[in-house]
Every structure is written in structure tokens, then in C-alpha cells.
Amino acid sequence: MAVDYSLYLVTDSTSAILGNRDLASVVENAVKGGVTIVQYRDKKSETAELIRTGKRLHAITSKHNVPLLVNDHVGVAQAIGAEGVHLGQEDMDLHAARQILGPKAIIGVTANNLSEAVIATSGGADYLGIGTVYATPTKENTKSIIGTAGIKNILDRLSTMEEDIPTVAIGGLNASNVQRVIFQARSSLKGLDGVAIVSAIMAARDPKAAAATLRKLIHDVPQTISPKAQSNQEVEILLSQIPKITKELGETKPLCHNMTNLVVQNFAANVALCIGASPIMANYGKEAKDLANLGGALVINMGTVTPDGISDYITAMQAYNEVERPILFDPVGAGATAVRQDAVRTLMSNGYFEVIRGNENEIRTILGETKGQQKGVDGGASTSDEKEKVRIVKKLAARERNVILMTGAVDYLSDGERTYTIKNGHPYLSNITGSGCTLGTTIAAFLAIHTQDKLLAALAGILMYEIAAELAAARDDVKGPGTFVPAFLDQLHHLAADASQDDASWLKAAKVEKI
């Protein structure tokens, strides 16, 4: 029979998750809410207890025509008449399980990497459980966290195989991230068939409602990061919309929540005020839940890396992701130290960033194509030509399904489908502290008020920032970086004031080319 893997429930009988509730009652309510398949997972009970509980669960799932699988215990699955089993890499061999349960049994296998996925698929598995996606307390001895990029790599490989095997993502999934995981993990030829949920249903006060919410989210996943991308291709069309967006920013005054280092907080706040946004410098993660509900955007600037700081970033990311508010990530000095590289991997595997802004070395580090150790936070001399830079930003944007901005003498902006160069700005920007950080603040403000096309929002922020820099540097009273900064803030303020009066003449200086 055809199996619907879309909302896959994995049970957890531990007191930390289940509490004093009855497992069978929780499962029945979850099935009524829309769970399409159930895996009975209990690593601690004796076989007799597993069989007793398994029979109760199977009576419930059979009544609702939902398959029941048993984790690991092939004998238990056979004893209760379950529809199949799920095997981990350290459990019974797939071939042996098939001989015992027969050809009609559903046998799933956990796959944490390409090799495991290929072997299980070739060996006749009925589906793969891919993960762990995110860190989770429900599974001990997690081998590694693969994130959405790891899932996508596996799906890419599976799409080349003769077998068309269903796939389910597992590990740390809940209502705040299931859509993002399904969206980000989708490869060009193959997507996920479902998501496996544990505590988001098992620990919920109302398992039926939790399941219903998840089912709706799973069946309403966006197809693109920018719904208007198809109509916003040509440079002229993009530029024609920027005056309206800039004016709206001044009228709306969106919150721009900066989690950034102390060195640039004052500068970032002044930039936000000058363009018409409302800044707040709040590095404590627990504040983010309230701030995320104010309709703004978040900037995570990885200037200072500490364990507490990373924890605060993750808490804030999850708060903004949960209410679908945009986040810009600035991976400052990502390739400079092993600590920073680990921090990038941790952050990338714990949330979704609408825009990632970095210099060439930082973007290469995130992509996994570093060229030696980065020296401090500076971009350093580029060793790549335009063709190579275009390849890098397109590849990373397509992998992460977001917008990538590589800054430098020439900026490269891509959402994986559309790619542009921007040749505005001034060398003084590279001679002052925090110019890249405050560019991120500017872009985030535009993201907050224009979510229909995130690439367009980023472009608007880049142009306002860099054209203001050009105008400031051209002033007679600007003699160098020291006199440039106040003039730059003045020009940002002037451009915002011009936009409020429908004066967009400054955009004539835009130097944007479609690649």
C-alpha cells in the first residue's frame, strides 16, 4: 500500500517528555490530529512490556488506518503484527530484518551521511530517516548534526539513483522549523516526503492540536524565498521599486534588532536612525521572543564569539524563525579560527537566515571552500575572478535557499537564480570600523518592510548605503576616514529625507548589472 510519510510521529515514553500521561492516549490524539505514520520507540522497557504497549498502540493505529512501526525490535514488531520496523545503523541488518518480516513489511533505515543513504537504498529499504537535522535531547549519542545542507546533499545523491526512495527528516523538528527544513532541504530533483516529530507532539499539552498545526504547516510550505522573483529579473524593474520601499521604511520605522559586538553598536544605532529605522542593541537571547513580535528584523553579527553569545544567538534565531521575521547573518571573521568555524556550523544548523552577508573569505568558509586561514576580520586581497565569485554566491544561495551578499570592491548578490553585481561604494568604507556590520543593519531594516522579494530588499539597502558613501566622500569637507563618518551619516539622513519627498534622483548613481 502507498504510505503517507508526511507527518511521522516517533514516540517517547520517558518521564521528561511524556510525564504521567498515558502513551496510548497521546498517540491516539496525535493520530486524530493528522499523524500519518507512527514509530513506537522505547529503548528501556523489557520485551514483555514492549509487546503489551505495542499491541495497545497497534489497535489504535489500525483503527485509523495508520501504519505502526517498531524501532529496532524486529521480534516485537512481528509479535504485535506491526506494519514494519525502523532500524538504526547499529541495529539489526536490513537483509536479516527483511527475511524475518517478509517483502510486504515497511522497513526504514536511519541515514546520517551519503554512504549510509546509498547502502540502505540499494539494500532495499522502504524509506530513509535522514538526520540528525538539529541538536535534540530526545536521542542519545547523536553521531553528528547535519543540518539542512546535509539533508540536501543526501537528496541530491538519491536523485541520481535508480530507486525512488521516500525520505523523512528527523532531529529537533517542531512547528517553528518544519517548513524551513522542507524548503531548504529540497534539491533540484528530489524533496523530503515527510518530517519525523518527537517532543513537539509527545510533550504537547494538546497532542491533537499540535499534530493538526504541524500537518497544516507541512502541506503549506512556500515554493520560493521571493514570490515576486519571476517578475523581478531586470535591473530597471528592480530599481524602479526601490524609491517606494525606501519611503515606506521611513514611514514604518521598523525595529532593527542588532546582536552585535560592542565596537560597532553606537555606529549601527546611528545608521539605523539615519535611514529611518528604530534600532535596539540587545544581545540577551531571551529578549528576542518579545522583540520578534514587533514586526522588525534581526541582525546577528558574529564579531565576538563566546559560548554564552552563541547560545543567545540561537535563542534569538529560533524566536524570529518561529514568527517568520527575517534574520541577516554577518559571519565576521568566520575563517580566522577553529572556534569561529565551529560557531558558524552551529548557527547554520540551528536556524534559517534570509540573508548572509560577508566578504569573500567569510562566504567561502560557509560554503566549505576555504583558501587558507582568514587573517582577522579583514577580507584580504581577493584571489578569485568575477566568474568564480559568481559561482560561489550562486552555489551557496542555492544550497541555503536564501540571499547571499559577498561584499568587496564589487559586491555580488544572488538568490541562487538571480545574480547581480553592484559597483557602488567608496574606499573609505574599508578604512572605518564596522562598515560591513552597519551595511547589515541597513539591509535588515529593508528586509523588515519588504518580504515579498528579499533580494530586492537587500539591493535597496546596499544601494542606499553605498551611494550615501559616494556622496559623502565627494564633499569638500571630507578629507579622510575621520571626517567621512559624520558626513556619511548626514548623507544617509538626506537620502531618507529625499525618499520621504518622492525624490529618488540619488538612484541615478546606481551601478548594478545582471549576470
XYZ file of C-alpha atoms in Angstrom:
515
model
C 0.000 0.000 0.000
C 1.039 3.597 -0.504
C 2.409 5.066 2.710
C 1.991 8.719 3.688
C 5.198 9.721 5.473
C 4.356 13.421 5.723
C 3.732 13.624 9.483
C 5.747 10.855 11.098
C 5.404 10.527 14.878
C 8.200 8.941 16.924
C 7.020 8.113 20.438
C 8.948 8.890 23.605
C 7.923 7.245 26.876
C 10.448 8.997 29.118
C 9.091 10.996 32.034
C 10.788 14.153 30.770
C 8.643 14.067 27.612
C 5.554 12.001 28.402
C 5.220 12.925 32.063
C 2.500 10.909 33.806
C 0.226 10.725 30.782
C -0.828 7.517 29.048
C 1.239 6.822 25.934
C -1.644 5.227 24.032
C -3.926 8.204 24.694
C -1.287 10.662 23.464
C -0.736 8.620 20.294
C -4.469 8.334 19.623
C -4.966 12.082 19.940
C -1.964 12.706 17.696
C -3.377 10.375 15.038
C -6.722 12.156 15.245
C -4.835 15.414 14.701
C -3.269 14.223 11.471
C -0.262 11.991 12.169
C 0.147 9.705 9.148
C 2.573 7.083 10.484
C 3.783 6.130 13.974
C 7.063 4.665 15.175
C 6.951 3.073 18.614
C 10.335 3.853 20.157
C 11.268 2.624 23.641
C 14.887 1.817 24.385
C 14.494 0.869 28.049
C 11.459 -1.370 28.622
C 11.636 -5.168 28.719
C 10.341 -7.176 25.770
C 7.138 -8.243 27.509
C 6.249 -4.625 28.288
C 7.097 -3.572 24.727
C 4.704 -6.187 23.376
C 1.885 -5.185 25.762
C 2.224 -1.492 24.905
C 2.782 -2.218 21.234
C -0.488 -4.153 20.989
C -2.382 -1.233 22.522
C -0.796 1.173 20.066
C -1.433 -1.089 17.092
C -5.109 -1.371 17.979
C -5.303 2.432 17.862
C -3.327 2.964 14.652
C -5.153 0.130 12.849
C -8.491 1.736 13.683
C -7.315 4.915 11.915
C -5.552 3.119 9.019
C -2.175 4.496 10.120
C 0.900 2.217 9.879
C 2.745 1.366 13.100
C 6.463 0.683 13.017
C 8.621 -0.521 15.895
C 12.045 0.941 16.490
C 14.832 -1.654 16.448
C 12.895 -4.637 17.888
C 12.039 -6.859 14.921
C 10.679 -9.583 17.213
C 8.316 -7.142 18.906
C 7.088 -5.884 15.544
C 6.386 -9.459 14.500
C 4.643 -10.304 17.779
C 2.206 -7.372 17.648
C 1.577 -7.521 13.901
C 3.048 -4.092 13.245
C 3.411 -2.916 9.673
C 7.186 -2.749 9.967
C 10.301 -1.574 11.771
C 12.770 1.258 11.783
C 16.444 0.288 12.008
C 19.346 2.423 13.174
C 22.858 1.903 11.870
C 23.691 -0.181 14.949
C 20.506 -2.272 14.882
C 19.701 -5.496 13.039
C 20.936 -5.825 9.475
C 18.392 -4.734 6.845
C 18.620 -8.004 4.928
C 18.072 -10.081 8.081
C 15.069 -7.978 9.071
C 13.580 -8.450 5.599
C 13.955 -12.221 5.822
C 12.115 -12.264 9.136
C 9.331 -9.790 8.335
C 8.827 -10.574 4.667
C 8.578 -8.479 1.493
C 5.458 -6.539 2.490
C 6.846 -5.123 5.732
C 7.812 -1.448 5.851
C 11.477 -1.248 6.810
C 13.070 2.156 7.311
C 16.732 2.864 7.948
C 18.484 5.818 9.575
C 20.988 7.583 7.306
C 23.376 10.210 8.612
C 25.586 10.536 5.540
C 25.802 9.773 1.819
C 27.314 6.335 2.242
C 24.661 5.145 4.684
C 21.895 6.513 2.463
C 23.199 4.813 -0.678
C 23.776 1.448 1.036
C 20.312 1.388 2.624
C 18.614 2.416 -0.610
C 20.474 -0.162 -2.673
C 19.780 -2.762 0.007
C 16.021 -2.442 -0.324
C 14.969 -0.070 2.461
C 11.423 1.245 2.053
C 12.310 4.722 3.308
C 15.170 6.638 4.909
C 15.135 8.606 8.154
C 17.705 11.341 7.460
C 19.335 13.200 10.319
C 20.034 14.325 12.897
C 18.977 17.721 11.493
C 19.306 19.754 14.681
C 20.557 19.011 18.177
C 17.922 17.273 20.274
C 17.692 15.939 23.827
C 15.465 13.001 22.767
C 18.245 10.975 21.181
C 21.405 9.937 22.965
C 24.803 9.504 21.289
C 23.937 11.638 18.283
C 26.746 11.000 15.827
C 26.625 14.353 14.127
C 24.333 17.213 13.287
C 23.969 17.521 9.515
C 21.569 20.456 9.196
C 19.534 21.142 6.088
C 22.668 21.285 3.937
C 23.450 17.690 4.906
C 19.927 16.582 4.014
C 20.150 18.338 0.667
C 23.445 16.617 -0.143
C 21.849 13.236 0.532
C 18.753 14.093 -1.535
C 20.977 15.241 -4.404
C 22.734 11.866 -4.383
C 19.495 9.879 -4.083
C 18.058 11.713 -7.082
C 20.741 10.083 -9.243
C 19.854 6.539 -8.175
C 17.502 4.166 -9.940
C 15.455 3.568 -6.782
C 12.963 6.288 -5.856
C 13.014 6.038 -2.074
C 10.876 8.168 0.279
C 12.758 10.250 2.843
C 11.899 11.660 6.258
C 13.958 14.244 8.160
C 14.422 13.760 11.895
C 16.018 15.615 14.775
C 14.894 18.749 16.610
C 11.925 19.443 14.336
C 8.896 21.380 15.510
C 6.303 23.902 14.342
C 8.882 26.692 14.215
C 11.164 24.982 11.701
C 9.409 22.214 9.723
C 8.549 24.473 6.798
C 12.071 25.870 6.680
C 13.628 22.383 6.763
C 11.398 21.065 3.977
C 12.016 24.243 1.966
C 15.782 24.452 2.469
C 16.485 20.754 2.058
C 14.750 20.419 -1.303
C 17.184 19.601 -4.091
C 16.515 20.335 -7.735
C 15.101 16.841 -8.391
C 14.078 15.468 -5.002
C 12.491 16.750 -1.819
C 11.578 15.318 1.565
C 8.473 13.154 1.834
C 7.931 13.940 5.489
C 9.255 15.047 8.833
C 9.633 12.961 11.975
C 8.378 14.664 15.122
C 9.050 13.633 18.706
C 8.673 16.102 21.580
C 6.731 18.726 19.607
C 3.798 16.298 19.714
C 4.643 13.891 22.547
C 5.298 16.703 25.056
C 2.488 18.954 23.840
C -0.366 19.741 26.218
C -2.762 19.056 23.361
C -1.204 16.422 21.042
C -4.174 16.541 18.668
C -3.884 20.307 18.169
C -0.096 20.092 17.870
C -0.399 17.430 15.168
C -3.046 19.420 13.312
C -0.832 22.522 13.321
C 2.161 20.584 12.046
C 0.126 18.878 9.335
C -1.095 22.246 8.049
C 2.434 23.666 8.054
C 3.805 20.649 6.199
C 1.219 20.967 3.447
C 1.703 24.727 3.074
C 5.452 25.024 2.507
C 6.494 28.054 0.364
C 7.967 27.242 -3.017
C 10.341 30.200 -3.210
C 12.011 32.711 -0.893
C 10.797 35.553 -3.095
C 7.292 35.148 -4.563
C 7.919 38.051 -6.940
C 11.275 36.766 -8.201
C 9.973 35.781 -11.645
C 8.716 39.283 -12.406
C 11.737 40.983 -10.808
C 14.526 39.966 -13.147
C 15.742 43.047 -14.993
C 17.763 45.732 -13.243
C 15.440 48.517 -14.378
C 12.418 46.769 -12.865
C 14.223 46.254 -9.569
C 15.456 49.857 -9.377
C 12.006 51.242 -10.165
C 10.646 49.741 -6.945
C 13.345 50.991 -4.582
C 12.002 54.558 -4.084
C 8.669 53.243 -2.808
C 10.374 50.747 -0.479
C 12.738 53.424 0.868
C 9.847 55.794 1.536
C 7.923 53.010 3.265
C 10.903 52.358 5.529
C 10.853 55.962 6.725
C 7.107 55.872 7.287
C 7.073 52.499 9.043
C 10.250 52.910 11.108
C 10.730 49.144 11.533
C 12.548 47.707 14.500
C 16.113 46.697 13.703
C 17.305 44.327 16.428
C 21.093 44.149 16.461
C 23.020 41.421 18.257
C 26.445 42.792 17.571
C 29.800 43.486 19.164
C 30.391 46.461 21.422
C 32.806 48.061 18.948
C 30.098 48.924 16.420
C 26.903 49.216 18.473
C 26.890 53.018 18.541
C 27.665 53.294 14.826
C 24.996 50.715 13.943
C 22.376 52.515 16.021
C 23.177 55.835 14.333
C 22.992 54.305 10.861
C 19.618 52.738 11.643
C 18.267 56.056 12.918
C 19.556 57.956 9.896
C 17.819 55.682 7.383
C 14.549 55.835 9.333
C 14.628 52.565 11.272
C 14.206 52.054 15.016
C 17.320 50.348 16.460
C 17.735 48.281 19.577
C 21.026 46.757 20.687
C 20.012 43.644 22.638
C 22.431 40.734 22.938
C 20.484 38.754 25.536
C 18.696 35.972 23.700
C 15.665 35.781 25.985
C 14.610 39.286 24.964
C 14.160 38.147 21.385
C 10.799 36.445 21.862
C 9.144 39.757 22.680
C 11.138 41.748 20.136
C 10.401 39.301 17.312
C 6.696 40.065 17.629
C 7.217 43.755 16.813
C 7.457 43.255 13.050
C 11.140 44.029 12.643
C 14.259 42.157 11.635
C 17.276 40.678 13.421
C 20.971 41.146 12.693
C 23.347 38.544 14.105
C 26.879 39.863 13.903
C 29.438 37.262 14.945
C 32.049 39.824 15.938
C 32.551 38.444 19.450
C 32.360 34.674 19.886
C 31.701 33.181 23.323
C 29.697 30.114 24.419
C 27.080 32.339 26.053
C 26.955 34.526 22.970
C 26.332 31.564 20.676
C 23.574 30.348 22.992
C 21.968 33.806 22.895
C 22.187 33.903 19.095
C 20.453 30.532 18.804
C 17.678 31.558 21.187
C 17.090 34.742 19.194
C 17.223 32.954 15.837
C 14.596 30.485 16.921
C 12.353 33.284 18.213
C 12.500 35.163 14.896
C 12.175 31.993 12.811
C 9.103 30.993 14.791
C 7.199 34.143 13.783
C 8.767 34.225 10.292
C 10.602 37.502 10.729
C 13.814 37.997 8.717
C 17.339 37.492 10.005
C 20.593 38.721 8.486
C 23.753 36.853 9.447
C 27.161 38.536 9.373
C 29.773 35.775 9.960
C 32.582 38.141 10.985
C 35.996 36.507 10.690
C 34.372 33.134 10.020
C 37.571 31.555 8.743
C 40.002 33.151 11.201
C 39.952 30.494 13.944
C 38.667 26.984 14.558
C 36.363 28.422 17.231
C 34.721 30.734 14.711
C 34.380 27.967 12.139
C 32.628 25.796 14.730
C 30.399 28.723 15.684
C 29.335 29.185 12.056
C 28.462 25.491 11.730
C 26.479 25.618 14.966
C 24.498 28.682 13.954
C 23.860 27.445 10.425
C 22.460 24.182 11.780
C 20.140 25.837 14.277
C 18.149 28.272 12.206
C 17.415 29.938 8.904
C 18.940 33.196 7.690
C 17.140 35.135 4.966
C 20.374 36.943 4.062
C 24.020 36.122 4.725
C 26.483 38.994 4.210
C 30.220 38.525 4.252
C 33.469 39.158 2.459
C 34.914 36.566 0.104
C 36.756 34.621 2.826
C 33.701 34.529 5.081
C 31.378 33.377 2.311
C 33.892 30.730 1.247
C 34.086 29.449 4.815
C 30.323 28.990 4.994
C 30.335 27.242 1.627
C 33.170 24.971 2.765
C 35.648 26.134 0.130
C 38.237 27.999 2.176
C 41.576 29.078 0.753
C 43.723 29.044 3.860
C 43.180 30.769 7.184
C 41.485 34.163 7.220
C 43.554 36.946 8.807
C 41.379 38.645 11.401
C 38.092 40.098 10.217
C 39.511 41.738 7.111
C 38.590 40.391 3.722
C 42.164 40.461 2.447
C 43.167 40.520 -1.182
C 40.830 38.559 -3.451
C 42.263 35.625 -5.356
C 39.144 34.985 -7.466
C 37.913 36.455 -10.723
C 34.325 37.537 -11.364
C 33.279 34.168 -12.769
C 34.474 32.382 -9.641
C 32.765 34.838 -7.287
C 29.510 34.479 -9.184
C 29.794 30.699 -8.887
C 30.376 30.921 -5.131
C 27.411 33.157 -4.316
C 25.046 31.271 -6.616
C 26.089 27.905 -5.211
C 25.713 28.980 -1.580
C 22.395 30.752 -2.195
C 21.037 27.687 -3.995
C 22.215 25.406 -1.195
C 20.803 27.535 1.619
C 17.805 28.753 -0.422
C 18.346 32.317 0.718
C 20.088 35.525 -0.396
C 23.881 35.739 -0.334
C 25.821 39.003 -0.465
C 29.578 38.884 -0.989
C 30.979 42.354 -0.360
C 34.186 43.835 -1.691
C 35.328 46.368 -4.268
C 32.491 44.829 -6.290
C 29.534 43.298 -4.465
C 27.926 40.048 -5.637
C 24.268 39.444 -4.762
C 22.393 36.214 -5.520
C 19.348 34.173 -4.512
C 20.561 31.164 -6.480
C 18.509 32.070 -9.548
C 19.193 35.780 -9.996
C 22.707 37.183 -9.613
C 23.850 40.804 -9.807
C 26.986 42.852 -9.346
C 26.931 46.219 -7.568
C 29.831 48.576 -8.176
C 28.918 51.389 -5.811
C 30.612 52.425 -2.572
C 33.891 54.139 -1.713
C 37.304 53.001 -0.416
C 36.767 54.976 2.797
C 34.276 52.299 3.853
C 37.129 49.813 4.170
C 39.065 52.246 6.390
C 36.487 52.573 9.148
C 35.416 50.068 11.792
C 32.011 48.484 11.331
C 31.151 49.463 7.770
C 30.240 45.895 6.872
C 28.317 45.453 10.118
C 26.272 48.592 9.561
C 25.575 47.609 5.968
C 23.956 44.549 7.510
C 21.892 46.794 9.770
C 20.711 48.767 6.744
C 19.761 45.673 4.755
C 17.913 44.200 7.736
C 15.786 47.337 8.017
C 14.728 46.941 4.376
C 14.047 43.235 4.896
C 11.706 44.129 7.735
C 9.383 46.131 5.495
C 9.716 44.249 2.200
C 9.409 40.469 2.472
C 7.922 39.790 -0.970
C 11.346 39.840 -2.650
C 14.243 39.540 -0.238
C 16.856 40.057 -2.932
C 15.206 43.343 -3.888
C 15.135 44.401 -0.227
C 18.845 43.623 0.082
C 19.619 45.520 -3.110
C 17.725 48.577 -1.860
C 19.729 48.568 1.363
C 23.055 48.144 -0.437
C 22.410 50.995 -2.841
C 21.200 53.448 -0.208
C 24.251 52.675 1.927
C 26.887 52.709 -0.784
C 25.574 55.684 -2.751
C 25.449 57.650 0.502
C 29.122 56.744 0.957
C 29.959 58.054 -2.506
C 28.118 61.320 -1.895
C 29.782 61.770 1.482
C 33.284 61.125 0.140
C 32.725 63.732 -2.596
C 32.042 66.528 -0.120
C 34.655 69.260 0.153
C 34.797 68.970 3.931
C 35.719 65.280 3.834
C 39.485 64.857 3.995
C 39.756 61.220 5.053
C 38.109 58.443 7.093
C 37.792 60.633 10.211
C 35.733 63.328 8.511
C 33.996 60.774 6.319
C 31.964 59.085 9.095
C 29.853 62.101 10.161
C 29.394 63.117 6.525
C 28.268 59.585 5.733
C 25.627 59.654 8.466
C 24.471 63.018 7.139
C 24.079 61.614 3.627
C 22.104 58.605 4.821
C 19.772 61.013 6.596
C 19.495 63.200 3.485
C 18.637 60.230 1.250
C 15.939 59.121 3.690
C 14.548 62.670 3.714
C 14.627 62.772 -0.102
C 12.748 59.476 -0.249
C 10.023 60.876 2.002
C 9.517 63.645 -0.593
C 9.473 61.154 -3.500
C 12.901 62.348 -4.658
C 14.790 59.329 -5.999
C 17.390 61.186 -8.045
C 20.154 59.563 -5.991
C 19.336 56.224 -7.608
C 20.738 57.508 -10.905
C 24.153 56.708 -9.431
C 23.308 53.001 -9.091
C 25.781 50.703 -10.836
C 24.006 47.356 -10.959
C 24.471 44.664 -13.595
C 22.658 41.391 -14.029
C 24.950 38.391 -14.502
